[in-house]
């Protein structure tokens, strides 16, 4: 694991489009809603959605103007999942957004 970061973007968003060359990232929208761009595609996100971002893929988030917007990001280096290239969380042809479910609270 490279990092775990919880962020509260309620007062504004300070990141720019970026990528991580040496680790993949799991992003969880804890509160709020907004948009997330991954590899040139824009996705609508709601509270509880999870984003799987492979290393080297450009990404950024765009919080909606709402009461709160909190996120959790977990960076993971040295991944090896059988049938995928080293460092990847998911096959690049798969949708990187997992929609919230009844198990979100768990």
PDB file of N, CA and C in Angstrom:
ATOM      1  N   UNK A   1       0.837  -1.162   0.000  1.00  0.00           N
ATOM      2  CA  UNK A   1       0.000   0.000   0.000  1.00  0.00           C
ATOM      3  C   UNK A   1       0.892   1.239   0.000  1.00  0.00           C
ATOM      4  N   UNK A   2       0.508   2.233  -0.781  1.00  0.00           N
ATOM      5  CA  UNK A   2       1.274   3.463  -0.888  1.00  0.00           C
ATOM      6  C   UNK A   2       0.697   4.545   0.010  1.00  0.00           C
ATOM      7  N   UNK A   3      -0.626   4.694  -0.013  1.00  0.00           N
ATOM      8  CA  UNK A   3      -1.248   5.720   0.824  1.00  0.00           C
ATOM      9  C   UNK A   3      -2.736   5.448   1.044  1.00  0.00           C
ATOM     10  N   UNK A   4      -3.238   6.048   2.113  1.00  0.00           N
ATOM     11  CA  UNK A   4      -4.667   6.127   2.367  1.00  0.00           C
ATOM     12  C   UNK A   4      -4.930   7.583   2.704  1.00  0.00           C
ATOM     13  N   UNK A   5      -5.868   8.200   1.987  1.00  0.00           N
ATOM     14  CA  UNK A   5      -6.137   9.616   2.219  1.00  0.00           C
ATOM     15  C   UNK A   5      -7.636   9.875   2.225  1.00  0.00           C
ATOM     16  N   UNK A   6      -8.114  10.452   3.317  1.00  0.00           N
ATOM     17  CA  UNK A   6      -9.490  10.902   3.372  1.00  0.00           C
ATOM     18  C   UNK A   6      -9.478  12.406   3.124  1.00  0.00           C
ATOM     19  N   UNK A   7     -10.395  12.874   2.282  1.00  0.00           N
ATOM     20  CA  UNK A   7     -10.429  14.302   1.950  1.00  0.00           C
ATOM     21  C   UNK A   7     -11.857  14.827   2.056  1.00  0.00           C
ATOM     22  N   UNK A   8     -11.976  16.052   2.533  1.00  0.00           N
ATOM     23  CA  UNK A   8     -13.256  16.742   2.590  1.00  0.00           C
ATOM     24  C   UNK A   8     -13.174  17.913   1.616  1.00  0.00           C
ATOM     25  N   UNK A   9     -13.873  17.766   0.494  1.00  0.00           N
ATOM     26  CA  UNK A   9     -13.851  18.780  -0.560  1.00  0.00           C
ATOM     27  C   UNK A   9     -15.050  19.723  -0.464  1.00  0.00           C
ATOM     28  N   UNK A  10     -15.738  19.740   0.677  1.00  0.00           N
ATOM     29  CA  UNK A  10     -16.940  20.541   0.832  1.00  0.00           C
ATOM     30  C   UNK A  10     -16.675  22.021   0.544  1.00  0.00           C
ATOM     31  N   UNK A  11     -15.514  22.515   0.943  1.00  0.00           N
ATOM     32  CA  UNK A  11     -15.188  23.930   0.749  1.00  0.00           C
ATOM     33  C   UNK A  11     -14.547  24.227  -0.609  1.00  0.00           C
ATOM     34  N   UNK A  12     -14.381  23.211  -1.430  1.00  0.00           N
ATOM     35  CA  UNK A  12     -13.800  23.420  -2.758  1.00  0.00           C
ATOM     36  C   UNK A  12     -12.887  22.275  -3.145  1.00  0.00           C
ATOM     37  N   UNK A  13     -12.608  22.213  -4.424  1.00  0.00           N
ATOM     38  CA  UNK A  13     -11.805  21.137  -5.001  1.00  0.00           C
ATOM     39  C   UNK A  13     -10.466  21.706  -5.435  1.00  0.00           C
ATOM     40  N   UNK A  14      -9.369  21.079  -5.020  1.00  0.00           N
ATOM     41  CA  UNK A  14      -8.045  21.635  -5.266  1.00  0.00           C
ATOM     42  C   UNK A  14      -7.134  20.749  -6.104  1.00  0.00           C
ATOM     43  N   UNK A  15      -7.651  19.650  -6.633  1.00  0.00           N
ATOM     44  CA  UNK A  15      -6.836  18.762  -7.453  1.00  0.00           C
ATOM     45  C   UNK A  15      -6.971  19.128  -8.926  1.00  0.00           C
ATOM     46  N   UNK A  16      -6.067  18.611  -9.715  1.00  0.00           N
ATOM     47  CA  UNK A  16      -6.158  18.748 -11.161  1.00  0.00           C
ATOM     48  C   UNK A  16      -6.006  17.367 -11.789  1.00  0.00           C
ATOM     49  N   UNK A  17      -6.337  17.282 -13.056  1.00  0.00           N
ATOM     50  CA  UNK A  17      -6.193  16.026 -13.785  1.00  0.00           C
ATOM     51  C   UNK A  17      -4.769  15.502 -13.590  1.00  0.00           C
ATOM     52  N   UNK A  18      -4.660  14.244 -13.177  1.00  0.00           N
ATOM     53  CA  UNK A  18      -3.340  13.686 -12.867  1.00  0.00           C
ATOM     54  C   UNK A  18      -3.353  12.169 -13.059  1.00  0.00           C
ATOM     55  N   UNK A  19      -2.197  11.566 -12.916  1.00  0.00           N
ATOM     56  CA  UNK A  19      -2.069  10.114 -12.960  1.00  0.00           C
ATOM     57  C   UNK A  19      -0.938   9.693 -12.035  1.00  0.00           C
ATOM     58  N   UNK A  20      -0.955   8.423 -11.680  1.00  0.00           N
ATOM     59  CA  UNK A  20       0.071   7.847 -10.815  1.00  0.00           C
ATOM     60  C   UNK A  20       0.775   6.765 -11.625  1.00  0.00           C
ATOM     61  N   UNK A  21       2.044   6.952 -11.885  1.00  0.00           N
ATOM     62  CA  UNK A  21       2.789   6.015 -12.724  1.00  0.00           C
ATOM     63  C   UNK A  21       3.172   4.726 -12.004  1.00  0.00           C
ATOM     64  N   UNK A  22       3.238   4.780 -10.673  1.00  0.00           N
ATOM     65  CA  UNK A  22       3.750   3.607  -9.961  1.00  0.00           C
ATOM     66  C   UNK A  22       2.763   2.983  -8.977  1.00  0.00           C
ATOM     67  N   UNK A  23       1.501   3.390  -9.023  1.00  0.00           N
ATOM     68  CA  UNK A  23       0.493   2.715  -8.202  1.00  0.00           C
ATOM     69  C   UNK A  23      -0.904   2.924  -8.775  1.00  0.00           C
ATOM     70  N   UNK A  24      -1.791   1.989  -8.440  1.00  0.00           N
ATOM     71  CA  UNK A  24      -3.211   2.089  -8.794  1.00  0.00           C
ATOM     72  C   UNK A  24      -3.949   2.664  -7.600  1.00  0.00           C
ATOM     73  N   UNK A  25      -5.191   3.098  -7.825  1.00  0.00           N
ATOM     74  CA  UNK A  25      -5.926   3.759  -6.748  1.00  0.00           C
ATOM     75  C   UNK A  25      -7.373   3.290  -6.700  1.00  0.00           C
ATOM     76  N   UNK A  26      -7.840   3.064  -5.486  1.00  0.00           N
ATOM     77  CA  UNK A  26      -9.251   2.783  -5.235  1.00  0.00           C
ATOM     78  C   UNK A  26      -9.819   4.041  -4.589  1.00  0.00           C
ATOM     79  N   UNK A  27     -10.874   4.573  -5.172  1.00  0.00           N
ATOM     80  CA  UNK A  27     -11.488   5.817  -4.728  1.00  0.00           C
ATOM     81  C   UNK A  27     -12.917   5.511  -4.296  1.00  0.00           C
ATOM     82  N   UNK A  28     -13.302   5.969  -3.108  1.00  0.00           N
ATOM     83  CA  UNK A  28     -14.658   5.755  -2.599  1.00  0.00           C
ATOM     84  C   UNK A  28     -15.277   7.112  -2.281  1.00  0.00           C
ATOM     85  N   UNK A  29     -16.452   7.357  -2.813  1.00  0.00           N
ATOM     86  CA  UNK A  29     -17.168   8.595  -2.517  1.00  0.00           C
ATOM     87  C   UNK A  29     -17.984   8.363  -1.247  1.00  0.00           C
ATOM     88  N   UNK A  30     -17.524   8.935  -0.140  1.00  0.00           N
ATOM     89  CA  UNK A  30     -18.147   8.722   1.154  1.00  0.00           C
ATOM     90  C   UNK A  30     -19.419   9.547   1.342  1.00  0.00           C
ATOM     91  N   UNK A  31     -19.397  10.781   0.837  1.00  0.00           N
ATOM     92  CA  UNK A  31     -20.551  11.680   0.950  1.00  0.00           C
ATOM     93  C   UNK A  31     -20.610  12.572  -0.275  1.00  0.00           C
ATOM     94  N   UNK A  32     -21.824  12.872  -0.707  1.00  0.00           N
ATOM     95  CA  UNK A  32     -22.018  13.815  -1.809  1.00  0.00           C
ATOM     96  C   UNK A  32     -22.196  13.121  -3.145  1.00  0.00           C
ATOM     97  N   UNK A  33     -22.057  13.907  -4.195  1.00  0.00           N
ATOM     98  CA  UNK A  33     -22.134  13.403  -5.563  1.00  0.00           C
ATOM     99  C   UNK A  33     -21.352  14.331  -6.468  1.00  0.00           C
ATOM    100  N   UNK A  34     -21.092  13.868  -7.678  1.00  0.00           N
ATOM    101  CA  UNK A  34     -20.322  14.661  -8.615  1.00  0.00           C
ATOM    102  C   UNK A  34     -19.964  13.845  -9.836  1.00  0.00           C
ATOM    103  N   UNK A  35     -18.904  14.272 -10.495  1.00  0.00           N
ATOM    104  CA  UNK A  35     -18.435  13.579 -11.691  1.00  0.00           C
ATOM    105  C   UNK A  35     -16.974  13.201 -11.493  1.00  0.00           C
ATOM    106  N   UNK A  36     -16.578  12.165 -12.226  1.00  0.00           N
ATOM    107  CA  UNK A  36     -15.198  11.685 -12.148  1.00  0.00           C
ATOM    108  C   UNK A  36     -14.770  11.341 -13.559  1.00  0.00           C
ATOM    109  N   UNK A  37     -13.632  11.843 -13.977  1.00  0.00           N
ATOM    110  CA  UNK A  37     -13.124  11.502 -15.300  1.00  0.00           C
ATOM    111  C   UNK A  37     -11.983  10.501 -15.145  1.00  0.00           C
ATOM    112  N   UNK A  38     -12.065   9.445 -15.961  1.00  0.00           N
ATOM    113  CA  UNK A  38     -11.066   8.384 -15.931  1.00  0.00           C
ATOM    114  C   UNK A  38     -10.742   8.022 -17.370  1.00  0.00           C
ATOM    115  N   UNK A  39      -9.487   8.193 -17.736  1.00  0.00           N
ATOM    116  CA  UNK A  39      -9.068   7.827 -19.082  1.00  0.00           C
ATOM    117  C   UNK A  39      -9.867   8.522 -20.179  1.00  0.00           C
ATOM    118  N   UNK A  40     -10.255   9.763 -19.949  1.00  0.00           N
ATOM    119  CA  UNK A  40     -10.975  10.537 -20.957  1.00  0.00           C
ATOM    120  C   UNK A  40     -12.483  10.354 -20.957  1.00  0.00           C
ATOM    121  N   UNK A  41     -13.018   9.489 -20.086  1.00  0.00           N
ATOM    122  CA  UNK A  41     -14.475   9.288 -19.986  1.00  0.00           C
ATOM    123  C   UNK A  41     -14.985   9.895 -18.691  1.00  0.00           C
ATOM    124  N   UNK A  42     -16.166  10.493 -18.764  1.00  0.00           N
ATOM    125  CA  UNK A  42     -16.768  11.139 -17.605  1.00  0.00           C
ATOM    126  C   UNK A  42     -17.869  10.245 -17.028  1.00  0.00           C
ATOM    127  N   UNK A  43     -17.842  10.065 -15.707  1.00  0.00           N
ATOM    128  CA  UNK A  43     -18.819   9.228 -15.010  1.00  0.00           C
ATOM    129  C   UNK A  43     -19.505  10.058 -13.928  1.00  0.00           C
ATOM    130  N   UNK A  44     -20.821   9.890 -13.793  1.00  0.00           N
ATOM    131  CA  UNK A  44     -21.583  10.494 -12.700  1.00  0.00           C
ATOM    132  C   UNK A  44     -21.409   9.597 -11.477  1.00  0.00           C
ATOM    133  N   UNK A  45     -21.080  10.197 -10.330  1.00  0.00           N
ATOM    134  CA  UNK A  45     -20.907   9.424  -9.103  1.00  0.00           C
ATOM    135  C   UNK A  45     -21.895   9.859  -8.037  1.00  0.00           C
ATOM    136  N   UNK A  46     -22.297   8.893  -7.220  1.00  0.00           N
ATOM    137  CA  UNK A  46     -23.150   9.143  -6.064  1.00  0.00           C
ATOM    138  C   UNK A  46     -22.470   8.565  -4.837  1.00  0.00           C
ATOM    139  N   UNK A  47     -22.922   9.001  -3.688  1.00  0.00           N
ATOM    140  CA  UNK A  47     -22.387   8.500  -2.432  1.00  0.00           C
ATOM    141  C   UNK A  47     -22.365   6.976  -2.443  1.00  0.00           C
ATOM    142  N   UNK A  48     -21.229   6.412  -2.062  1.00  0.00           N
ATOM    143  CA  UNK A  48     -21.076   4.965  -1.988  1.00  0.00           C
ATOM    144  C   UNK A  48     -20.451   4.333  -3.221  1.00  0.00           C
ATOM    145  N   UNK A  49     -20.350   5.079  -4.329  1.00  0.00           N
ATOM    146  CA  UNK A  49     -19.719   4.532  -5.528  1.00  0.00           C
ATOM    147  C   UNK A  49     -18.221   4.343  -5.301  1.00  0.00           C
ATOM    148  N   UNK A  50     -17.669   3.346  -5.974  1.00  0.00           N
ATOM    149  CA  UNK A  50     -16.242   3.029  -5.883  1.00  0.00           C
ATOM    150  C   UNK A  50     -15.646   3.116  -7.278  1.00  0.00           C
ATOM    151  N   UNK A  51     -14.476   3.756  -7.382  1.00  0.00           N
ATOM    152  CA  UNK A  51     -13.772   3.890  -8.657  1.00  0.00           C
ATOM    153  C   UNK A  51     -12.457   3.120  -8.558  1.00  0.00           C
ATOM    154  N   UNK A  52     -12.196   2.290  -9.565  1.00  0.00           N
ATOM    155  CA  UNK A  52     -10.937   1.550  -9.647  1.00  0.00           C
ATOM    156  C   UNK A  52     -10.110   2.189 -10.752  1.00  0.00           C
ATOM    157  N   UNK A  53      -8.996   2.773 -10.386  1.00  0.00           N
ATOM    158  CA  UNK A  53      -8.182   3.511 -11.348  1.00  0.00           C
ATOM    159  C   UNK A  53      -6.811   2.845 -11.482  1.00  0.00           C
ATOM    160  N   UNK A  54      -6.556   2.276 -12.640  1.00  0.00           N
ATOM    161  CA  UNK A  54      -5.274   1.629 -12.900  1.00  0.00           C
ATOM    162  C   UNK A  54      -4.136   2.643 -12.912  1.00  0.00           C
ATOM    163  N   UNK A  55      -2.945   2.164 -12.593  1.00  0.00           N
ATOM    164  CA  UNK A  55      -1.781   3.050 -12.647  1.00  0.00           C
ATOM    165  C   UNK A  55      -1.593   3.578 -14.067  1.00  0.00           C
ATOM    166  N   UNK A  56      -1.145   4.828 -14.155  1.00  0.00           N
ATOM    167  CA  UNK A  56      -0.887   5.451 -15.443  1.00  0.00           C
ATOM    168  C   UNK A  56      -2.105   6.038 -16.136  1.00  0.00           C
ATOM    169  N   UNK A  57      -3.301   5.893 -15.555  1.00  0.00           N
ATOM    170  CA  UNK A  57      -4.521   6.399 -16.180  1.00  0.00           C
ATOM    171  C   UNK A  57      -4.844   7.788 -15.624  1.00  0.00           C
ATOM    172  N   UNK A  58      -5.070   8.751 -16.520  1.00  0.00           N
ATOM    173  CA  UNK A  58      -5.431  10.113 -16.116  1.00  0.00           C
ATOM    174  C   UNK A  58      -6.799  10.086 -15.442  1.00  0.00           C
ATOM    175  N   UNK A  59      -6.922  10.853 -14.324  1.00  0.00           N
ATOM    176  CA  UNK A  59      -8.194  10.912 -13.607  1.00  0.00           C
ATOM    177  C   UNK A  59      -8.299  12.189 -12.780  1.00  0.00           C
ATOM    178  N   UNK A  60      -9.526  12.555 -12.459  1.00  0.00           N
ATOM    179  CA  UNK A  60      -9.803  13.715 -11.615  1.00  0.00           C
ATOM    180  C   UNK A  60     -11.258  13.657 -11.192  1.00  0.00           C
ATOM    181  N   UNK A  61     -11.584  14.379 -10.142  1.00  0.00           N
ATOM    182  CA  UNK A  61     -12.954  14.419  -9.655  1.00  0.00           C
ATOM    183  C   UNK A  61     -13.501  15.831  -9.720  1.00  0.00           C
ATOM    184  N   UNK A  62     -14.820  15.919  -9.865  1.00  0.00           N
ATOM    185  CA  UNK A  62     -15.500  17.197  -9.983  1.00  0.00           C
ATOM    186  C   UNK A  62     -16.726  17.174  -9.072  1.00  0.00           C
ATOM    187  N   UNK A  63     -16.566  17.591  -7.815  1.00  0.00           N
ATOM    188  CA  UNK A  63     -17.683  17.552  -6.871  1.00  0.00           C
ATOM    189  C   UNK A  63     -18.836  18.445  -7.325  1.00  0.00           C
ATOM    190  N   UNK A  64     -20.052  17.983  -7.077  1.00  0.00           N
ATOM    191  CA  UNK A  64     -21.224  18.818  -7.303  1.00  0.00           C
ATOM    192  C   UNK A  64     -21.305  19.814  -6.154  1.00  0.00           C
ATOM    193  N   UNK A  65     -21.928  20.918  -6.411  1.00  0.00           N
ATOM    194  CA  UNK A  65     -22.127  21.889  -5.339  1.00  0.00           C
ATOM    195  C   UNK A  65     -23.199  21.334  -4.417  1.00  0.00           C
ATOM    196  N   UNK A  66     -22.765  20.853  -3.265  1.00  0.00           N
ATOM    197  CA  UNK A  66     -23.692  20.242  -2.318  1.00  0.00           C
ATOM    198  C   UNK A  66     -23.198  20.540  -0.909  1.00  0.00           C
ATOM    199  N   UNK A  67     -23.933  20.077   0.070  1.00  0.00           N
ATOM    200  CA  UNK A  67     -23.574  20.350   1.453  1.00  0.00           C
ATOM    201  C   UNK A  67     -22.241  19.723   1.859  1.00  0.00           C
ATOM    202  N   UNK A  68     -21.984  18.511   1.388  1.00  0.00           N
ATOM    203  CA  UNK A  68     -20.719  17.875   1.746  1.00  0.00           C
ATOM    204  C   UNK A  68     -20.227  16.982   0.610  1.00  0.00           C
ATOM    205  N   UNK A  69     -18.914  16.823   0.544  1.00  0.00           N
ATOM    206  CA  UNK A  69     -18.279  15.970  -0.455  1.00  0.00           C
ATOM    207  C   UNK A  69     -17.009  15.422   0.178  1.00  0.00           C
ATOM    208  N   UNK A  70     -17.068  14.157   0.590  1.00  0.00           N
ATOM    209  CA  UNK A  70     -15.919  13.527   1.234  1.00  0.00           C
ATOM    210  C   UNK A  70     -15.522  12.274   0.476  1.00  0.00           C
ATOM    211  N   UNK A  71     -14.218  12.044   0.398  1.00  0.00           N
ATOM    212  CA  UNK A  71     -13.697  10.906  -0.349  1.00  0.00           C
ATOM    213  C   UNK A  71     -12.650  10.147   0.469  1.00  0.00           C
ATOM    214  N   UNK A  72     -12.429   8.912   0.042  1.00  0.00           N
ATOM    215  CA  UNK A  72     -11.349   8.099   0.579  1.00  0.00           C
ATOM    216  C   UNK A  72     -10.606   7.512  -0.613  1.00  0.00           C
ATOM    217  N   UNK A  73      -9.297   7.702  -0.647  1.00  0.00           N
ATOM    218  CA  UNK A  73      -8.474   7.163  -1.732  1.00  0.00           C
ATOM    219  C   UNK A  73      -7.416   6.240  -1.132  1.00  0.00           C
ATOM    220  N   UNK A  74      -7.272   5.069  -1.738  1.00  0.00           N
ATOM    221  CA  UNK A  74      -6.273   4.100  -1.298  1.00  0.00           C
ATOM    222  C   UNK A  74      -5.375   3.792  -2.490  1.00  0.00           C
ATOM    223  N   UNK A  75      -4.098   4.103  -2.371  1.00  0.00           N
ATOM    224  CA  UNK A  75      -3.128   3.815  -3.419  1.00  0.00           C
ATOM    225  C   UNK A  75      -2.429   2.494  -3.133  1.00  0.00           C
ATOM    226  N   UNK A  76      -2.333   1.651  -4.164  1.00  0.00           N
ATOM    227  CA  UNK A  76      -1.730   0.322  -3.987  1.00  0.00           C
ATOM    228  C   UNK A  76      -0.667   0.102  -5.055  1.00  0.00           C
ATOM    229  N   UNK A  77       0.554  -0.188  -4.617  1.00  0.00           N
ATOM    230  CA  UNK A  77       1.666  -0.465  -5.531  1.00  0.00           C
ATOM    231  C   UNK A  77       1.990  -1.959  -5.502  1.00  0.00           C
ATOM    232  N   UNK A  78       2.673  -2.418  -6.529  1.00  0.00           N
ATOM    233  CA  UNK A  78       3.136  -3.796  -6.563  1.00  0.00           C
ATOM    234  C   UNK A  78       2.037  -4.820  -6.774  1.00  0.00           C
ATOM    235  N   UNK A  79       0.943  -4.417  -7.403  1.00  0.00           N
ATOM    236  CA  UNK A  79      -0.176  -5.337  -7.631  1.00  0.00           C
ATOM    237  C   UNK A  79       0.172  -6.412  -8.650  1.00  0.00           C
ATOM    238  N   UNK A  80      -0.295  -7.602  -8.377  1.00  0.00           N
ATOM    239  CA  UNK A  80      -0.252  -8.649  -9.389  1.00  0.00           C
ATOM    240  C   UNK A  80      -1.520  -9.467  -9.262  1.00  0.00           C
ATOM    241  N   UNK A  81      -2.387  -9.336 -10.245  1.00  0.00           N
ATOM    242  CA  UNK A  81      -3.626 -10.096 -10.316  1.00  0.00           C
ATOM    243  C   UNK A  81      -3.515 -10.987 -11.544  1.00  0.00           C
ATOM    244  N   UNK A  82      -3.653 -12.300 -11.372  1.00  0.00           N
ATOM    245  CA  UNK A  82      -3.533 -13.204 -12.517  1.00  0.00           C
ATOM    246  C   UNK A  82      -4.410 -12.747 -13.690  1.00  0.00           C
ATOM    247  N   UNK A  83      -3.891 -12.904 -14.882  1.00  0.00           N
ATOM    248  CA  UNK A  83      -4.543 -12.554 -16.146  1.00  0.00           C
ATOM    249  C   UNK A  83      -4.580 -11.055 -16.432  1.00  0.00           C
ATOM    250  N   UNK A  84      -3.969 -10.234 -15.575  1.00  0.00           N
ATOM    251  CA  UNK A  84      -3.844  -8.798 -15.841  1.00  0.00           C
ATOM    252  C   UNK A  84      -2.361  -8.437 -15.873  1.00  0.00           C
ATOM    253  N   UNK A  85      -2.047  -7.347 -16.543  1.00  0.00           N
ATOM    254  CA  UNK A  85      -0.672  -6.862 -16.525  1.00  0.00           C
ATOM    255  C   UNK A  85      -0.330  -6.428 -15.101  1.00  0.00           C
ATOM    256  N   UNK A  86       0.935  -6.562 -14.694  1.00  0.00           N
ATOM    257  CA  UNK A  86       1.326  -6.118 -13.347  1.00  0.00           C
ATOM    258  C   UNK A  86       0.927  -4.665 -13.100  1.00  0.00           C
ATOM    259  N   UNK A  87       0.418  -4.405 -11.914  1.00  0.00           N
ATOM    260  CA  UNK A  87       0.038  -3.050 -11.529  1.00  0.00           C
ATOM    261  C   UNK A  87      -1.408  -2.677 -11.805  1.00  0.00           C
ATOM    262  N   UNK A  88      -2.157  -3.536 -12.482  1.00  0.00           N
ATOM    263  CA  UNK A  88      -3.536  -3.192 -12.820  1.00  0.00           C
ATOM    264  C   UNK A  88      -4.522  -3.782 -11.822  1.00  0.00           C
ATOM    265  N   UNK A  89      -5.560  -3.001 -11.506  1.00  0.00           N
ATOM    266  CA  UNK A  89      -6.664  -3.451 -10.656  1.00  0.00           C
ATOM    267  C   UNK A  89      -7.739  -4.158 -11.464  1.00  0.00           C
ATOM    268  N   UNK A  90      -7.992  -3.639 -12.680  1.00  0.00           N
ATOM    269  CA  UNK A  90      -9.044  -4.180 -13.540  1.00  0.00           C
ATOM    270  C   UNK A  90      -8.566  -4.198 -14.982  1.00  0.00           C
ATOM    271  N   UNK A  91      -9.224  -5.001 -15.789  1.00  0.00           N
ATOM    272  CA  UNK A  91      -8.946  -5.020 -17.221  1.00  0.00           C
ATOM    273  C   UNK A  91      -9.333  -3.650 -17.779  1.00  0.00           C
ATOM    274  N   UNK A  92      -8.468  -3.019 -18.573  1.00  0.00           N
ATOM    275  CA  UNK A  92      -8.768  -1.689 -19.118  1.00  0.00           C
ATOM    276  C   UNK A  92     -10.061  -1.616 -19.931  1.00  0.00           C
ATOM    277  N   UNK A  93     -10.575  -2.740 -20.410  1.00  0.00           N
ATOM    278  CA  UNK A  93     -11.821  -2.721 -21.177  1.00  0.00           C
ATOM    279  C   UNK A  93     -13.065  -2.697 -20.273  1.00  0.00           C
ATOM    280  N   UNK A  94     -12.880  -2.874 -18.971  1.00  0.00           N
ATOM    281  CA  UNK A  94     -14.009  -2.893 -18.026  1.00  0.00           C
ATOM    282  C   UNK A  94     -14.352  -1.489 -17.536  1.00  0.00           C
ATOM    283  N   UNK A  95     -15.604  -1.306 -17.166  1.00  0.00           N
ATOM    284  CA  UNK A  95     -16.029  -0.041 -16.574  1.00  0.00           C
ATOM    285  C   UNK A  95     -15.390   0.092 -15.194  1.00  0.00           C
ATOM    286  N   UNK A  96     -14.709   1.216 -14.911  1.00  0.00           N
ATOM    287  CA  UNK A  96     -13.986   1.353 -13.650  1.00  0.00           C
ATOM    288  C   UNK A  96     -14.836   1.803 -12.460  1.00  0.00           C
ATOM    289  N   UNK A  97     -16.145   1.997 -12.656  1.00  0.00           N
ATOM    290  CA  UNK A  97     -17.002   2.485 -11.580  1.00  0.00           C
ATOM    291  C   UNK A  97     -17.917   1.362 -11.087  1.00  0.00           C
ATOM    292  N   UNK A  98     -17.854   1.108  -9.789  1.00  0.00           N
ATOM    293  CA  UNK A  98     -18.746   0.146  -9.139  1.00  0.00           C
ATOM    294  C   UNK A  98     -19.807   0.969  -8.419  1.00  0.00           C
ATOM    295  N   UNK A  99     -21.057   0.758  -8.785  1.00  0.00           N
ATOM    296  CA  UNK A  99     -22.155   1.541  -8.223  1.00  0.00           C
ATOM    297  C   UNK A  99     -22.471   1.088  -6.801  1.00  0.00           C
ATOM    298  N   UNK A 100     -22.900   2.035  -5.989  1.00  0.00           N
ATOM    299  CA  UNK A 100     -23.244   1.717  -4.603  1.00  0.00           C
ATOM    300  C   UNK A 100     -24.302   0.622  -4.559  1.00  0.00           C
ATOM    301  N   UNK A 101     -24.298  -0.080  -3.473  1.00  0.00           N
ATOM    302  CA  UNK A 101     -25.231  -1.185  -3.325  1.00  0.00           C
ATOM    303  C   UNK A 101     -25.797  -1.191  -1.919  1.00  0.00           C
ATOM    304  N   UNK A 102     -26.587  -2.176  -1.637  1.00  0.00           N
ATOM    305  CA  UNK A 102     -27.139  -2.295  -0.286  1.00  0.00           C
ATOM    306  C   UNK A 102     -26.040  -2.560   0.738  1.00  0.00           C
ATOM    307  N   UNK A 103     -24.865  -3.005   0.288  1.00  0.00           N
ATOM    308  CA  UNK A 103     -23.763  -3.293   1.208  1.00  0.00           C
ATOM    309  C   UNK A 103     -22.854  -2.091   1.453  1.00  0.00           C
ATOM    310  N   UNK A 104     -23.189  -0.932   0.887  1.00  0.00           N
ATOM    311  CA  UNK A 104     -22.330   0.245   1.026  1.00  0.00           C
ATOM    312  C   UNK A 104     -22.027   0.552   2.478  1.00  0.00           C
ATOM    313  N   UNK A 105     -23.039   0.542   3.319  1.00  0.00           N
ATOM    314  CA  UNK A 105     -22.839   0.879   4.730  1.00  0.00           C
ATOM    315  C   UNK A 105     -21.892  -0.093   5.421  1.00  0.00           C
ATOM    316  N   UNK A 106     -21.927  -1.367   5.020  1.00  0.00           N
ATOM    317  CA  UNK A 106     -21.034  -2.362   5.600  1.00  0.00           C
ATOM    318  C   UNK A 106     -19.605  -2.063   5.214  1.00  0.00           C
TER     319      UNK A 106
END
